[in-house]
CSV table of C-alpha atoms (C1' of nucleotides) in Angstrom, one decimal:
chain,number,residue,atom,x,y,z
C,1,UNK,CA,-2.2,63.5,-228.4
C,2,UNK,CA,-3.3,61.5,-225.4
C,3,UNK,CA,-0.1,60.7,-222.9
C,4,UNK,CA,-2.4,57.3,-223.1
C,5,UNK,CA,-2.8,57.0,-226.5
C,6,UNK,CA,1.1,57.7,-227.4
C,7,UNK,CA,1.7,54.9,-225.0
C,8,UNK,CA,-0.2,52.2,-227.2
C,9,UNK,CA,1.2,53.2,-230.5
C,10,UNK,CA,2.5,50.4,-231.8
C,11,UNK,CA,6.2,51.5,-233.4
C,12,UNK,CA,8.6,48.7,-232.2
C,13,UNK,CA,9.9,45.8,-234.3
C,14,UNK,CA,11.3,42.7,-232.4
C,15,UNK,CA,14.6,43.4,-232.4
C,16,UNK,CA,14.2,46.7,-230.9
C,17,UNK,CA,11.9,45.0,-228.1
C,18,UNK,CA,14.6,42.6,-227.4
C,19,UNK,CA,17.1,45.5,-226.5
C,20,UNK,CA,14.5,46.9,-224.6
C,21,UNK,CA,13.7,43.8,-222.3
C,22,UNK,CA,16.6,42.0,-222.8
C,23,UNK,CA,14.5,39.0,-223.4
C,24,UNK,CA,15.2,36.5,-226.7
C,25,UNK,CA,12.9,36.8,-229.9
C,26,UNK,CA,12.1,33.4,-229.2
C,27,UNK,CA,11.0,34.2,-225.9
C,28,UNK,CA,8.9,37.3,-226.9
C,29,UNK,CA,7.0,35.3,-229.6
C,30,UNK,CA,6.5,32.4,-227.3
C,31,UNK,CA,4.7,34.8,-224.8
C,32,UNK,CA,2.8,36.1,-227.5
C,33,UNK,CA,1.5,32.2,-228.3
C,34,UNK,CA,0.6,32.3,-224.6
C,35,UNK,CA,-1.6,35.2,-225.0
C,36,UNK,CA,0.6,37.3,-222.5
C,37,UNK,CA,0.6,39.8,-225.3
C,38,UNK,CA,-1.1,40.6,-228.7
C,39,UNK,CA,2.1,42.8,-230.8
C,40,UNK,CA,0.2,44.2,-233.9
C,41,UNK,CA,1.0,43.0,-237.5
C,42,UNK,CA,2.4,44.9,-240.6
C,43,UNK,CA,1.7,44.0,-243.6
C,44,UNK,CA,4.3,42.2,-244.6
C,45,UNK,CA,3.9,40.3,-241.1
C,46,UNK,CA,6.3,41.7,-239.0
C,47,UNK,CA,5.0,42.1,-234.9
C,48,UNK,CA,5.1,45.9,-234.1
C,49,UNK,CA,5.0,46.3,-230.3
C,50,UNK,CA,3.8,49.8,-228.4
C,51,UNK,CA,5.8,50.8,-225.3
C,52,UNK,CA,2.4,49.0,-222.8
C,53,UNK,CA,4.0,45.8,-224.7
C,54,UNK,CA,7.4,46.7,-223.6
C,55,UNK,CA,6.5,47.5,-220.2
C,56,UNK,CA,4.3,44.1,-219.8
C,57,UNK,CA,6.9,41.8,-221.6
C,58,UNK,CA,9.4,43.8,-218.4
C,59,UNK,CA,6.6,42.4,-216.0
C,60,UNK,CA,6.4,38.9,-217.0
C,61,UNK,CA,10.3,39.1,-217.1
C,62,UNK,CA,9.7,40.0,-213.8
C,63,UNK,CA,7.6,37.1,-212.7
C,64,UNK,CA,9.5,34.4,-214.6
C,65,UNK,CA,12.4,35.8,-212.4
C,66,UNK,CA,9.8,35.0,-209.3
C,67,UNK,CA,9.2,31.6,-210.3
C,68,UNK,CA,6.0,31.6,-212.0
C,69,UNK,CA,4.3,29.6,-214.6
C,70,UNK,CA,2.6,31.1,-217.9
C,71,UNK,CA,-0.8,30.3,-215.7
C,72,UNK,CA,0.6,32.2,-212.9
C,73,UNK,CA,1.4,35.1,-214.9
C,74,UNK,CA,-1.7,35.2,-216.5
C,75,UNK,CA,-3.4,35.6,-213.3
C,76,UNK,CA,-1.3,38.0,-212.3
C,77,UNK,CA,-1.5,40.3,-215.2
C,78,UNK,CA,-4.5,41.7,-217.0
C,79,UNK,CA,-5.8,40.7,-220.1
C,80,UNK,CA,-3.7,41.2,-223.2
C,81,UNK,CA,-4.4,44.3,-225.4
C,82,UNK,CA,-3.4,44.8,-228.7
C,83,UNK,CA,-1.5,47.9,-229.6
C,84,UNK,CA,-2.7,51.0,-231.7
C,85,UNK,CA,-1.6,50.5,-235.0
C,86,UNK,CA,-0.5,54.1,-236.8
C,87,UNK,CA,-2.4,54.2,-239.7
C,88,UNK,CA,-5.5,54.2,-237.8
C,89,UNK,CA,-4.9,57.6,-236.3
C,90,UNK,CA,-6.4,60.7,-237.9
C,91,UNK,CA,-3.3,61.9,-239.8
C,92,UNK,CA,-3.6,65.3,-237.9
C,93,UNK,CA,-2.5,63.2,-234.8
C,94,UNK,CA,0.4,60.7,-236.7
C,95,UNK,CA,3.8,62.4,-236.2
C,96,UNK,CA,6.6,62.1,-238.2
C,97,UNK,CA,8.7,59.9,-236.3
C,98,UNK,CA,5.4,57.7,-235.2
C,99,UNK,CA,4.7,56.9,-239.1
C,100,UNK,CA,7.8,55.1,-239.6
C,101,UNK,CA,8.2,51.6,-239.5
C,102,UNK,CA,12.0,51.9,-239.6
C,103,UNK,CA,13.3,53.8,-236.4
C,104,UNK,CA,16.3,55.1,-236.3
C,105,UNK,CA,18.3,54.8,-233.5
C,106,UNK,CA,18.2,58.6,-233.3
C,107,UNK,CA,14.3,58.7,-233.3
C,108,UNK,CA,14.3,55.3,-231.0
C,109,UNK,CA,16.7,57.3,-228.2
C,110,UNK,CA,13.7,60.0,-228.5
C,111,UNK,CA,11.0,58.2,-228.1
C,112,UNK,CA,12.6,56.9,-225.2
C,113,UNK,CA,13.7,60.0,-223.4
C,114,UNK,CA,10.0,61.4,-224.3
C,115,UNK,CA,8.9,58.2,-222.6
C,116,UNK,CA,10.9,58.6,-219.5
C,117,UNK,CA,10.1,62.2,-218.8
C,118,UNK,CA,6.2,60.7,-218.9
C,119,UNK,CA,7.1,58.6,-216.5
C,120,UNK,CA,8.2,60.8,-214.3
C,121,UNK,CA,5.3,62.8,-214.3
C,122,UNK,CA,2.9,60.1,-214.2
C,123,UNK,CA,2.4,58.8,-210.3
C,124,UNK,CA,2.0,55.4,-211.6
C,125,UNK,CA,1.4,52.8,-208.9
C,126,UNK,CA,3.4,49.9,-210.2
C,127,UNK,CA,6.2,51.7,-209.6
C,128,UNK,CA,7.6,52.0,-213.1
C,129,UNK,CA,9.5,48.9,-213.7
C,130,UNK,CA,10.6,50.1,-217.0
C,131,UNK,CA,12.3,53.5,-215.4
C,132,UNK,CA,15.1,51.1,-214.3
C,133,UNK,CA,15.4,49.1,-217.8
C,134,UNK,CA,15.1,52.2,-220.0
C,135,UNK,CA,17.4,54.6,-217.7
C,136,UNK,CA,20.0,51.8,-219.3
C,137,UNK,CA,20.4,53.4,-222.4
C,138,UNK,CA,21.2,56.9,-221.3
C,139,UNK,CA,24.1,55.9,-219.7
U,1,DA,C1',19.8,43.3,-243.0
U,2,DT,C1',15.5,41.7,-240.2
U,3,DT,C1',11.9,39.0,-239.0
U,4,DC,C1',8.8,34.9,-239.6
U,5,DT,C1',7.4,30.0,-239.0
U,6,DA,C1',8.4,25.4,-238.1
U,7,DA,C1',11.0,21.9,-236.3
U,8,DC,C1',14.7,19.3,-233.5
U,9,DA,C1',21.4,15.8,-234.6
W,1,DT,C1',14.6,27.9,-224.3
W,2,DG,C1',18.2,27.7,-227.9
W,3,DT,C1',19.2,27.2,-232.5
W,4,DT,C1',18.7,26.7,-237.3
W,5,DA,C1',16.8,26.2,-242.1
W,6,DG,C1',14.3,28.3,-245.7
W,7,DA,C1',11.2,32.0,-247.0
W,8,DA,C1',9.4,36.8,-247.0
DNA sequence: ATTCTAACA
DNA sequence: TGTTAGAA
């Protein structure tokens, strides 16, 4: 599977996003009202957020911090996208850990170390903000 | 236990 | 933005 692809899997609840940004639920659904992001939907509702999510909410944290308004930000950032919901991958591609809708913290602290070692082989321009925020938890 | 929506002494 | 009630 696609470094890309990975990337846009949506696999995070909110609660996991909001350890991830440090940002409040109510804040993360507010953006999401705003169009600043499109989190995918299970079926019993829940918002399921792909690491792209977590790494645009970390921008708009970013430009909150900076002073701008929800219009600013807009203009700043690209058009929302929604994340790659699992079950429409060809099941040769959906991993084990990927299928889940309950992480583990176990399979969580993986998918973040996978992430991070991506990162660091990906010469991304904007200079990974995540790195910083997800370096946190491998303290 | 988690998350969702709606609403505001 | 926070917080809370009531439902899923």
């Amino acid at each position: 599977m696609s470094d890309d692809v990975r990337r846009n899997l949506a696999l995070f609840p909110i609660g996991i996003v909001q350890k991830l940004t440090e940002l409040s639920a109510r804040q993360i659904r507010y953006y999401e009202q705003q169009g600043l992001i499109q989190p995918i939907r299970t079926k019993g509702n829940q918002r399921l957020f792909s690491f792209r999510d977590v790494e645009r909410l970390l921008e708009i944290k970013k430009l909150i911090d900076q002073g701008l308004n929800i219009a600013g930000i807009k203009k700043a950032l690209g058009p929302a996208e929604k994340p790659t919901d699992v079950e429409d991958l060809p099941k040769e591609e959906r991993l084990a850990v990927e299928g889940n809708r309950n992480l583990t913290d176990r399979d969580l602290h993986e998918l973040l170390k996978k992430e991070l070692i991506a990162q660091l082989e990906r010469p991304g321009r904007p200079a990974s903000l995540i790195q910083g925020e997800l370096s946190r938890f491998f303290r």
